[in-house]
């Protein structure tokens, strides 16, 4: 049987991309990020896609990205935080993947995204309140993961090790 994909889901700032890269090195597996896939396809940064075409258009691209990436076997998939908004994405990813939810407190997530202005959904007057609302809306979607790991105050190394332990 082919190896299942390892699929990282969770809110912006939970460490998905850094953990995915480290796991890729440690497990010698290919890593694909849905955001990078979209940027490559569109030849346009995420923030510009949101600005020029809007969120609904971005979500369509995200759905196409997930459908294409989930065809692969034995890879690590780094999902944008909003991938779980469309149930179909979760269903496709679950078919041949183990979904891992990197959960964290909103305060920790906020501290992680401060320096990075690349996230159009948080480009608002009060990002913390916005994050609380989005997290609340998405929580039940993230909870559909097979494995949940609390990444609050944890290092990327610790999270990667924990994943390796728990997928055995
Ligand atoms: C989004 C998360 C981002 C990116 C886009 C929308 C979201 O990815 O896909 O800005 O809706 O949570 P990261 O979770 O990798 O920051």
Coordinates of N, CA, C and O and ligand atoms in Angstrom, one line a residue:
X1 N 0.8 -1.2 0.0 CA 0.0 0.0 0.0 C 0.9 1.3 0.0 O 1.9 1.3 0.7
X2 N 0.4 2.3 -0.7 CA 1.2 3.5 -0.8 C 1.1 4.2 0.6 O 0.2 4.0 1.4
X3 N 2.2 5.0 0.9 CA 2.2 5.7 2.2 C 1.2 6.9 2.2 O 1.0 7.6 1.2
X4 N 0.5 7.0 3.4 CA -0.4 8.1 3.5 C 0.3 9.5 3.5 O 1.4 9.6 4.1
X5 N -0.4 10.5 3.1 CA 0.2 11.9 3.2 C 0.1 12.3 4.7 O -0.8 11.9 5.4
X6 N 0.9 13.2 5.1 CA 0.8 13.9 6.4 C 0.3 15.3 6.1 O 1.0 16.0 5.3
X7 N -0.8 15.6 6.6 CA -1.5 16.9 6.2 C -1.5 17.8 7.4 O -2.2 17.5 8.4
X8 N -0.9 18.9 7.4 CA -0.9 19.9 8.5 C -2.0 20.9 8.3 O -2.0 21.6 7.3
X9 N -2.9 21.0 9.3 CA -3.9 22.0 9.3 C -3.8 22.8 10.6 O -3.3 22.4 11.6
X10 N -4.4 24.0 10.5 CA -4.4 24.9 11.7 C -4.4 26.3 11.3 O -4.2 26.7 10.2
X11 N -4.6 27.2 12.3 CA -4.7 28.6 12.1 C -3.4 29.2 11.7 O -2.3 28.7 11.9
X12 N -3.5 30.4 11.0 CA -2.3 31.2 10.7 C -1.4 31.4 12.0 O -2.0 31.7 13.0
X13 N -0.1 31.1 11.8 CA 0.8 31.3 13.0 C 1.0 30.1 13.8 O 1.7 30.1 14.8
X14 N 0.3 29.0 13.5 CA 0.5 27.8 14.3 C 1.8 27.0 14.0 O 2.1 26.0 14.7
X15 N 2.5 27.4 13.0 CA 3.8 26.8 12.7 C 3.8 25.7 11.6 O 4.8 25.1 11.4
X16 N 2.7 25.6 10.9 CA 2.5 24.6 9.9 C 3.7 24.6 8.9 O 4.3 23.5 8.6
X17 N 4.0 25.7 8.3 CA 5.0 25.7 7.3 C 6.4 25.3 7.8 O 7.1 24.5 7.1
X18 N 6.8 25.9 8.9 CA 8.1 25.5 9.5 C 8.2 24.1 9.9 O 9.2 23.4 9.6
X19 N 7.1 23.6 10.5 CA 7.1 22.2 10.9 C 7.1 21.3 9.6 O 7.8 20.3 9.6
X20 N 6.4 21.6 8.6 CA 6.3 20.9 7.4 C 7.7 20.7 6.8 O 8.2 19.6 6.4
X21 N 8.4 21.9 6.7 CA 9.8 21.8 6.1 C 10.7 20.9 6.9 O 11.5 20.1 6.4
X22 N 10.7 21.0 8.3 CA 11.5 20.2 9.1 C 11.2 18.7 9.0 O 12.1 17.9 8.8
X23 N 9.9 18.4 9.0 CA 9.5 17.0 8.9 C 9.9 16.5 7.5 O 10.3 15.3 7.4
X24 N 9.8 17.3 6.5 CA 10.2 16.9 5.1 C 11.7 16.5 5.1 O 12.0 15.4 4.6
X25 N 12.5 17.3 5.8 CA 14.0 16.9 5.9 C 14.1 15.6 6.7 O 14.9 14.7 6.3
X26 N 13.5 15.5 7.9 CA 13.7 14.4 8.8 C 13.1 13.1 8.2 O 13.8 12.1 8.3
X27 N 12.0 13.2 7.5 CA 11.4 11.9 7.0 C 11.7 11.7 5.5 O 11.2 10.8 4.9
X28 N 12.5 12.6 5.0 CA 12.8 12.6 3.5 C 11.6 12.5 2.6 O 11.5 11.6 1.8
X29 N 10.7 13.3 2.9 CA 9.5 13.4 2.1 C 9.3 14.7 1.4 O 9.7 15.7 1.9
X30 N 8.7 14.7 0.2 CA 8.4 15.9 -0.5 C 7.4 16.8 0.3 O 6.5 16.2 1.0
X31 N 7.5 18.1 0.3 CA 6.6 19.0 1.0 C 5.9 19.9 0.0 O 6.6 20.5 -0.8
X32 N 4.6 20.0 0.1 CA 3.9 20.9 -0.8 C 3.0 21.8 0.0 O 2.2 21.3 0.9
X33 N 3.1 23.1 -0.2 CA 2.3 24.1 0.5 C 1.2 24.5 -0.5 O 1.4 24.8 -1.6
X34 N -0.1 24.5 0.0 CA -1.2 24.9 -0.9 C -1.0 26.4 -1.3 O -1.3 26.8 -2.4
X35 N -0.5 27.2 -0.4 CA -0.3 28.7 -0.7 C 0.8 28.8 -1.8 O 0.6 29.6 -2.8
X36 N 1.9 28.1 -1.7 CA 2.9 28.2 -2.7 C 2.4 27.6 -4.0 O 2.8 28.1 -5.1
X37 N 1.6 26.6 -4.0 CA 1.1 26.0 -5.2 C 0.2 27.1 -5.9 O 0.4 27.3 -7.2
X38 N -0.6 27.8 -5.2 CA -1.4 28.8 -5.8 C -0.6 30.0 -6.3 O -0.8 30.4 -7.5
X39 N 0.4 30.4 -5.6 CA 1.3 31.5 -6.0 C 2.0 31.1 -7.3 O 2.1 31.9 -8.3
X40 N 2.5 29.8 -7.4 CA 3.1 29.3 -8.6 C 2.2 29.3 -9.8 O 2.5 29.8 -10.9
X41 N 1.0 28.8 -9.6 CA 0.0 28.7 -10.6 C -0.4 30.1 -11.2 O -0.5 30.3 -12.4
X42 N -0.7 31.0 -10.2 CA -1.2 32.3 -10.6 C -0.1 33.3 -10.9 O -0.3 34.4 -11.4
X43 N 1.1 33.0 -10.5 CA 2.3 33.9 -10.6 C 1.9 35.2 -10.0 O 2.1 36.3 -10.6
X44 N 1.4 35.1 -8.8 CA 0.9 36.3 -8.1 C 0.9 36.0 -6.6 O 0.4 35.0 -6.2
X45 N 1.4 37.0 -5.8 CA 1.3 36.7 -4.3 C -0.1 36.6 -3.8 O -1.0 37.3 -4.3
X46 N -0.3 35.9 -2.7 CA -1.6 35.7 -2.1 C -2.3 37.0 -1.8 O -3.5 37.2 -2.1
X47 N -1.5 37.9 -1.2 CA -2.1 39.2 -0.8 C -2.7 40.0 -2.0 O -3.8 40.6 -1.9
X48 N -2.0 39.8 -3.1 CA -2.5 40.5 -4.3 C -3.7 39.8 -4.9 O -4.6 40.5 -5.4
X49 N -3.8 38.5 -4.8 CA -5.0 37.7 -5.2 C -6.2 38.2 -4.4 O -7.2 38.5 -5.0
X50 N -6.0 38.3 -3.1 CA -7.1 38.8 -2.3 C -7.5 40.2 -2.7 O -8.7 40.5 -2.8
X51 N -6.5 41.0 -2.9 CA -6.8 42.4 -3.2 C -7.5 42.6 -4.5 O -8.5 43.3 -4.7
X52 N -7.0 41.9 -5.5 CA -7.5 42.1 -6.9 C -8.8 41.3 -7.2 O -9.7 41.7 -7.9
X53 N -8.9 40.1 -6.6 CA -10.0 39.2 -7.0 C -10.9 38.8 -5.9 O -11.9 38.2 -6.1
X54 N -10.5 39.0 -4.7 CA -11.3 38.8 -3.5 C -11.1 37.4 -2.9 O -10.5 36.5 -3.5
X55 N -11.7 37.2 -1.7 CA -11.5 35.9 -1.0 C -12.2 34.8 -1.7 O -11.6 33.7 -1.7
X56 N -13.4 35.0 -2.2 CA -14.1 33.9 -2.8 C -13.3 33.3 -4.0 O -13.2 32.0 -4.1
X57 N -12.7 34.1 -4.8 CA -11.8 33.6 -5.9 C -10.6 32.8 -5.3 O -10.3 31.8 -5.8
X58 N -10.0 33.4 -4.3 CA -8.9 32.7 -3.6 C -9.3 31.3 -3.2 O -8.6 30.3 -3.3
X59 N -10.5 31.2 -2.6 CA -11.0 29.9 -2.1 C -11.2 28.9 -3.2 O -11.0 27.7 -3.1
X60 N -11.6 29.4 -4.4 CA -11.7 28.5 -5.6 C -10.4 27.9 -6.0 O -10.2 26.8 -6.3
X61 N -9.4 28.8 -6.0 CA -8.0 28.4 -6.3 C -7.5 27.4 -5.3 O -6.8 26.4 -5.6
X62 N -7.9 27.6 -4.0 CA -7.4 26.8 -2.9 C -8.0 25.3 -3.1 O -7.4 24.3 -2.9
X63 N -9.3 25.3 -3.6 CA -9.9 24.0 -3.8 C -9.3 23.3 -4.9 O -9.0 22.1 -4.8
X64 N -8.9 24.0 -6.0 CA -8.2 23.3 -7.1 C -6.8 22.8 -6.6 O -6.4 21.8 -7.0
X65 N -6.2 23.7 -5.8 CA -4.8 23.3 -5.3 C -4.9 22.0 -4.5 O -4.2 21.1 -4.7
X66 N -5.9 21.9 -3.6 CA -6.0 20.7 -2.7 C -6.4 19.5 -3.6 O -5.8 18.4 -3.4
X67 N -7.3 19.7 -4.5 CA -7.6 18.5 -5.4 C -6.4 18.0 -6.1 O -6.2 16.8 -6.2
X68 N -5.5 18.9 -6.6 CA -4.3 18.5 -7.3 C -3.3 17.9 -6.4 O -2.7 16.8 -6.6
X69 N -3.0 18.5 -5.3 CA -2.0 18.1 -4.3 C -2.3 16.7 -3.7 O -1.5 15.9 -3.5
X70 N -3.6 16.6 -3.4 CA -4.0 15.3 -2.7 C -3.9 14.1 -3.6 O -4.0 13.0 -3.1
X71 N -3.7 14.3 -4.9 CA -3.4 13.1 -5.8 C -2.1 12.4 -5.4 O -1.9 11.3 -5.8
X72 N -1.2 13.2 -4.8 CA 0.1 12.6 -4.5 C 0.0 11.7 -3.3 O -0.9 11.7 -2.6
X73 N 1.1 10.8 -3.2 CA 1.2 9.9 -2.1 C 2.4 10.1 -1.3 O 3.5 10.4 -1.9
X74 N 2.4 9.9 0.0 CA 3.6 9.9 0.8 C 4.2 11.2 1.0 O 5.4 11.3 1.3
X75 N 3.5 12.3 0.8 CA 4.1 13.6 0.9 C 3.6 14.3 2.2 O 2.7 13.8 2.9
X76 N 4.2 15.5 2.4 CA 3.7 16.3 3.5 C 3.0 17.5 2.9 O 3.5 18.2 2.0
X77 N 1.8 17.8 3.4 CA 1.0 18.9 2.8 C 0.8 20.0 3.8 O 0.3 19.7 4.9
X78 N 1.3 21.2 3.5 CA 1.2 22.3 4.4 C 0.0 23.2 3.9 O 0.1 23.8 2.9
X79 N -1.1 23.1 4.6 CA -2.4 23.7 4.2 C -2.5 25.1 4.7 O -2.2 25.4 5.9
X80 N -2.9 26.0 3.8 CA -3.3 27.4 4.3 C -4.4 27.3 5.4 O -5.2 26.3 5.4
X81 N -4.4 28.2 6.3 CA -5.3 28.1 7.4 C -6.8 28.0 7.1 O -7.5 27.4 7.9
X82 N -7.2 28.5 5.9 CA -8.6 28.4 5.6 C -9.0 27.3 4.7 O -10.2 27.2 4.3
X83 N -8.1 26.3 4.5 CA -8.4 25.1 3.6 C -9.6 24.4 4.2 O -10.4 23.9 3.5
X84 N -9.7 24.4 5.5 CA -10.8 23.6 6.2 C -12.2 24.2 6.0 O -13.2 23.6 6.4
X85 N -12.2 25.5 5.5 CA -13.5 26.1 5.4 C -14.4 25.4 4.4 O -15.6 25.5 4.5
X86 N -13.8 24.7 3.5 CA -14.6 23.9 2.5 C -14.5 22.4 2.9 O -13.4 21.8 2.8
X87 N -15.6 21.9 3.3 CA -15.7 20.5 3.8 C -15.1 19.5 2.8 O -14.4 18.5 3.1
X88 N -15.3 19.8 1.5 CA -14.8 19.0 0.4 C -13.3 18.8 0.5 O -12.8 17.7 0.2
X89 N -12.6 19.9 0.9 CA -11.2 19.8 1.0 C -10.8 18.8 2.1 O -9.9 18.0 1.9
X90 N -11.4 18.9 3.2 CA -11.1 18.0 4.3 C -11.4 16.5 3.8 O -10.5 15.6 4.1
X91 N -12.5 16.3 3.2 CA -12.8 14.9 2.7 C -11.8 14.4 1.8 O -11.4 13.2 1.9
X92 N -11.4 15.2 0.8 CA -10.4 14.8 -0.2 C -9.0 14.4 0.5 O -8.4 13.4 0.3
X93 N -8.6 15.3 1.4 CA -7.3 15.2 2.1 C -7.4 13.9 3.0 O -6.3 13.3 3.1
X94 N -8.5 13.6 3.6 CA -8.6 12.5 4.5 C -8.5 11.1 3.8 O -8.2 10.1 4.4
X95 N -8.9 11.1 2.5 CA -8.9 9.9 1.7 C -7.6 9.1 1.8 O -7.5 7.9 2.0
X96 N -6.5 9.9 1.6 CA -5.2 9.2 1.6 C -4.2 10.0 2.5 O -3.0 9.9 2.4
X97 N -4.8 10.7 3.5 CA -3.9 11.5 4.4 C -4.3 11.4 5.9 O -5.4 11.2 6.2
X98 N -3.3 11.7 6.7 CA -3.5 11.8 8.1 C -3.5 13.2 8.4 O -2.5 13.9 8.2
X99 N -4.6 13.7 9.0 CA -4.8 15.2 9.2 C -4.3 15.5 10.6 O -4.7 14.9 11.6
X100 N -3.4 16.4 10.7 CA -2.8 16.8 12.0 C -3.1 18.3 12.2 O -2.7 19.2 11.4
X101 N -3.8 18.5 13.3 CA -4.2 19.9 13.7 C -3.2 20.5 14.7 O -3.1 20.0 15.8
X102 N -2.5 21.5 14.3 CA -1.7 22.3 15.2 C -2.5 23.3 15.9 O -2.8 24.4 15.3
X103 N -3.0 23.0 17.1 CA -3.8 23.9 17.8 C -3.0 24.9 18.7 O -1.8 24.5 19.0
X104 N -3.5 26.0 19.0 CA -2.8 27.0 19.9 C -3.7 28.0 20.4 O -4.8 28.2 19.8
X105 N -3.4 28.7 21.5 CA -4.2 29.7 22.0 C -4.1 30.9 21.0 O -3.1 31.1 20.3
X106 N -5.2 31.7 21.1 CA -5.2 32.9 20.1 C -4.1 33.9 20.5 O -3.5 34.5 19.6
X107 N -3.7 34.0 21.8 CA -2.7 34.9 22.2 C -1.3 34.4 21.6 O -0.5 35.2 21.1
X108 N -1.1 33.1 21.6 CA 0.2 32.6 21.0 C 0.2 32.8 19.5 O 1.2 33.3 19.0
X109 N -0.9 32.5 18.9 CA -1.0 32.7 17.4 C -0.8 34.2 17.1 O 0.0 34.5 16.1
X110 N -1.3 35.1 17.9 CA -1.2 36.5 17.6 C 0.3 36.9 17.7 O 0.8 37.6 16.9
X111 N 1.0 36.3 18.7 CA 2.4 36.7 18.9 C 3.2 36.2 17.7 O 4.2 36.8 17.4
X112 N 2.8 35.1 17.1 CA 3.5 34.5 16.0 C 3.3 35.3 14.7 O 4.2 35.2 13.8
X113 N 2.2 35.9 14.5 CA 1.9 36.5 13.2 C 2.2 38.0 13.2 O 2.2 38.7 12.2
X114 N 2.6 38.6 14.3 CA 2.9 40.0 14.5 C 3.8 40.6 13.4 O 3.5 41.6 12.8
X115 N 4.9 39.9 13.2 CA 6.0 40.5 12.3 C 5.6 40.4 10.9 O 6.2 41.1 10.0
X116 N 4.7 39.5 10.5 CA 4.4 39.2 9.1 C 3.1 39.9 8.6 O 2.0 39.7 9.1
X117 N 3.3 40.8 7.7 CA 2.1 41.6 7.2 C 1.5 41.0 6.0 O 0.7 41.6 5.3
X118 N 1.9 39.7 5.7 CA 1.5 39.1 4.4 C 0.1 38.4 4.5 O -0.3 37.8 3.5
X119 N -0.6 38.6 5.6 CA -1.9 37.8 5.7 C -3.1 38.8 5.6 O -3.5 39.5 6.5
X120 N -3.7 38.8 4.4 CA -4.7 39.8 4.1 C -5.9 39.7 5.0 O -6.5 40.8 5.4
X121 N -6.2 38.6 5.6 CA -7.4 38.5 6.5 C -7.2 39.2 7.8 O -8.1 39.5 8.5
X122 N -5.9 39.4 8.1 CA -5.6 40.0 9.4 C -5.1 41.5 9.2 O -4.7 42.1 10.2
X123 N -5.3 41.9 8.0 CA -4.9 43.3 7.7 C -6.1 44.2 8.1 O -6.6 44.9 7.2
X124 N -6.5 44.2 9.4 CA -7.6 45.0 9.8 C -7.2 45.8 11.1 O -6.1 45.6 11.6
X125 N -8.1 46.7 11.5 CA -7.7 47.6 12.6 C -7.4 46.7 13.9 O -6.5 47.1 14.7
X126 N -8.2 45.7 14.1 CA -8.1 44.9 15.4 C -7.9 43.4 15.0 O -8.8 42.6 15.1
X127 N -6.7 43.1 14.7 CA -6.4 41.7 14.2 C -6.7 40.6 15.3 O -7.2 39.5 15.0
X128 N -6.5 41.0 16.6 CA -6.8 40.0 17.6 C -8.2 39.6 17.7 O -8.6 38.4 17.7
X129 N -9.1 40.6 17.6 CA -10.6 40.3 17.6 C -10.9 39.5 16.4 O -11.7 38.5 16.5
X130 N -10.4 39.9 15.3 CA -10.6 39.1 14.0 C -10.2 37.7 14.1 O -10.9 36.8 13.7
X131 N -9.0 37.5 14.7 CA -8.5 36.1 14.9 C -9.4 35.3 15.8 O -9.7 34.1 15.5
X132 N -9.9 35.9 16.9 CA -10.8 35.2 17.8 C -12.1 34.7 17.0 O -12.5 33.6 17.2
X133 N -12.6 35.6 16.2 CA -13.8 35.3 15.5 C -13.6 34.2 14.5 O -14.4 33.3 14.4
X134 N -12.5 34.3 13.7 CA -12.2 33.3 12.7 C -12.0 32.0 13.3 O -12.4 30.9 12.8
X135 N -11.2 32.0 14.4 CA -10.9 30.7 15.1 C -12.2 30.0 15.6 O -12.4 28.8 15.4
X136 N -13.1 30.8 16.1 CA -14.4 30.3 16.6 C -15.1 29.7 15.5 O -15.7 28.6 15.6
X137 N -15.2 30.4 14.3 CA -15.9 29.8 13.2 C -15.3 28.5 12.6 O -15.9 27.7 12.1
X138 N -14.0 28.4 12.8 CA -13.3 27.3 12.2 C -13.0 26.1 13.1 O -12.6 25.0 12.6
X139 N -13.1 26.3 14.4 CA -12.7 25.3 15.4 C -13.2 23.9 15.1 O -12.5 23.0 15.0
X140 N -14.5 23.8 14.8 CA -15.1 22.5 14.6 C -14.6 21.9 13.3 O -14.5 20.6 13.2
X141 N -14.2 22.7 12.3 CA -13.5 22.1 11.1 C -12.2 21.6 11.4 O -11.8 20.5 11.0
X142 N -11.4 22.4 12.2 CA -10.0 21.9 12.5 C -10.1 20.6 13.4 O -9.3 19.7 13.3
X143 N -11.1 20.5 14.2 CA -11.3 19.4 15.1 C -11.6 18.1 14.4 O -11.6 17.0 15.0
X144 N -11.8 18.1 13.1 CA -12.0 16.9 12.3 C -10.7 16.1 12.0 O -10.7 15.1 11.5
X145 N -9.6 16.7 12.5 CA -8.3 16.1 12.3 C -8.2 14.8 13.0 O -8.9 14.6 14.0
X146 N -7.3 13.9 12.5 CA -7.1 12.6 13.2 C -6.2 12.8 14.5 O -6.4 12.0 15.4
X147 N -5.3 13.8 14.4 CA -4.4 14.0 15.6 C -4.4 15.5 15.9 O -4.3 16.3 14.9
X148 N -4.5 15.8 17.2 CA -4.5 17.3 17.5 C -3.2 17.5 18.4 O -3.0 16.7 19.4
X149 N -2.5 18.5 18.1 CA -1.3 18.7 18.9 C -1.3 20.2 19.4 O -1.5 21.1 18.6
X150 N -1.1 20.4 20.7 CA -1.1 21.8 21.2 C 0.3 22.4 20.9 O 1.3 21.9 21.5
X151 N 0.3 23.3 20.0 CA 1.6 23.9 19.7 C 1.9 25.2 20.4 O 2.9 25.9 20.2
X152 N 1.0 25.5 21.4 CA 1.2 26.8 22.2 C 2.6 26.7 22.9 O 2.9 25.8 23.6
X153 N 3.4 27.7 22.7 CA 4.7 27.9 23.3 C 5.7 26.7 23.0 O 6.7 26.5 23.7
X154 N 5.4 26.0 22.0 CA 6.3 24.8 21.6 C 7.2 25.2 20.5 O 6.9 26.0 19.6
X155 N 8.4 24.6 20.5 CA 9.3 24.9 19.4 C 8.9 24.0 18.2 O 8.2 23.0 18.3
X156 N 9.5 24.4 17.0 CA 9.2 23.7 15.8 C 9.8 22.3 15.9 O 9.1 21.3 15.5
X157 N 10.9 22.1 16.6 CA 11.6 20.8 16.8 C 10.6 19.9 17.6 O 10.4 18.8 17.3
X158 N 10.1 20.5 18.7 CA 9.3 19.7 19.6 C 8.0 19.2 18.8 O 7.6 18.1 18.9
X159 N 7.4 20.1 18.1 CA 6.2 19.7 17.3 C 6.5 18.6 16.3 O 5.7 17.6 16.2
X160 N 7.6 18.8 15.6 CA 7.9 17.8 14.6 C 8.2 16.4 15.3 O 7.7 15.4 14.8
X161 N 8.9 16.4 16.4 CA 9.1 15.2 17.1 C 7.8 14.5 17.6 O 7.7 13.3 17.5
X162 N 6.9 15.4 18.1 CA 5.7 14.9 18.6 C 4.9 14.2 17.5 O 4.2 13.2 17.6
X163 N 4.9 14.8 16.3 CA 4.2 14.3 15.1 C 4.8 12.9 14.8 O 4.1 11.9 14.6
X164 N 6.1 12.8 14.7 CA 6.8 11.6 14.4 C 6.3 10.5 15.4 O 6.0 9.3 15.0
X165 N 6.3 10.8 16.7 CA 5.9 9.9 17.7 C 4.5 9.4 17.5 O 4.1 8.2 17.5
X166 N 3.6 10.4 17.2 CA 2.2 10.1 17.2 C 1.7 9.4 15.9 O 0.6 8.8 15.9
X167 N 2.5 9.5 14.8 CA 2.0 8.8 13.6 C 2.5 7.4 13.5 O 2.1 6.7 12.5
X168 N 3.3 7.0 14.4 CA 3.9 5.6 14.4 C 2.8 4.5 14.5 O 1.9 4.7 15.3
Ligands
LIG1 C1 -5.5 32.1 5.3 C2 -4.2 31.6 5.7 C3 -3.0 31.8 4.9 C4 -3.3 32.0 3.4 C5 -4.4 33.1 3.3 C6 -5.7 32.8 4.0 C7 -6.7 31.8 6.1 O1 -2.1 30.7 5.1 O2 -3.8 30.8 2.9 O3 -3.8 34.3 3.8 O4 -7.8 32.0 5.7 O5 -6.5 31.4 7.3 P1 -1.3 30.4 6.4 O6 -2.2 29.6 7.4 O7 -0.2 29.5 6.0 O8 -0.8 31.7 7.0

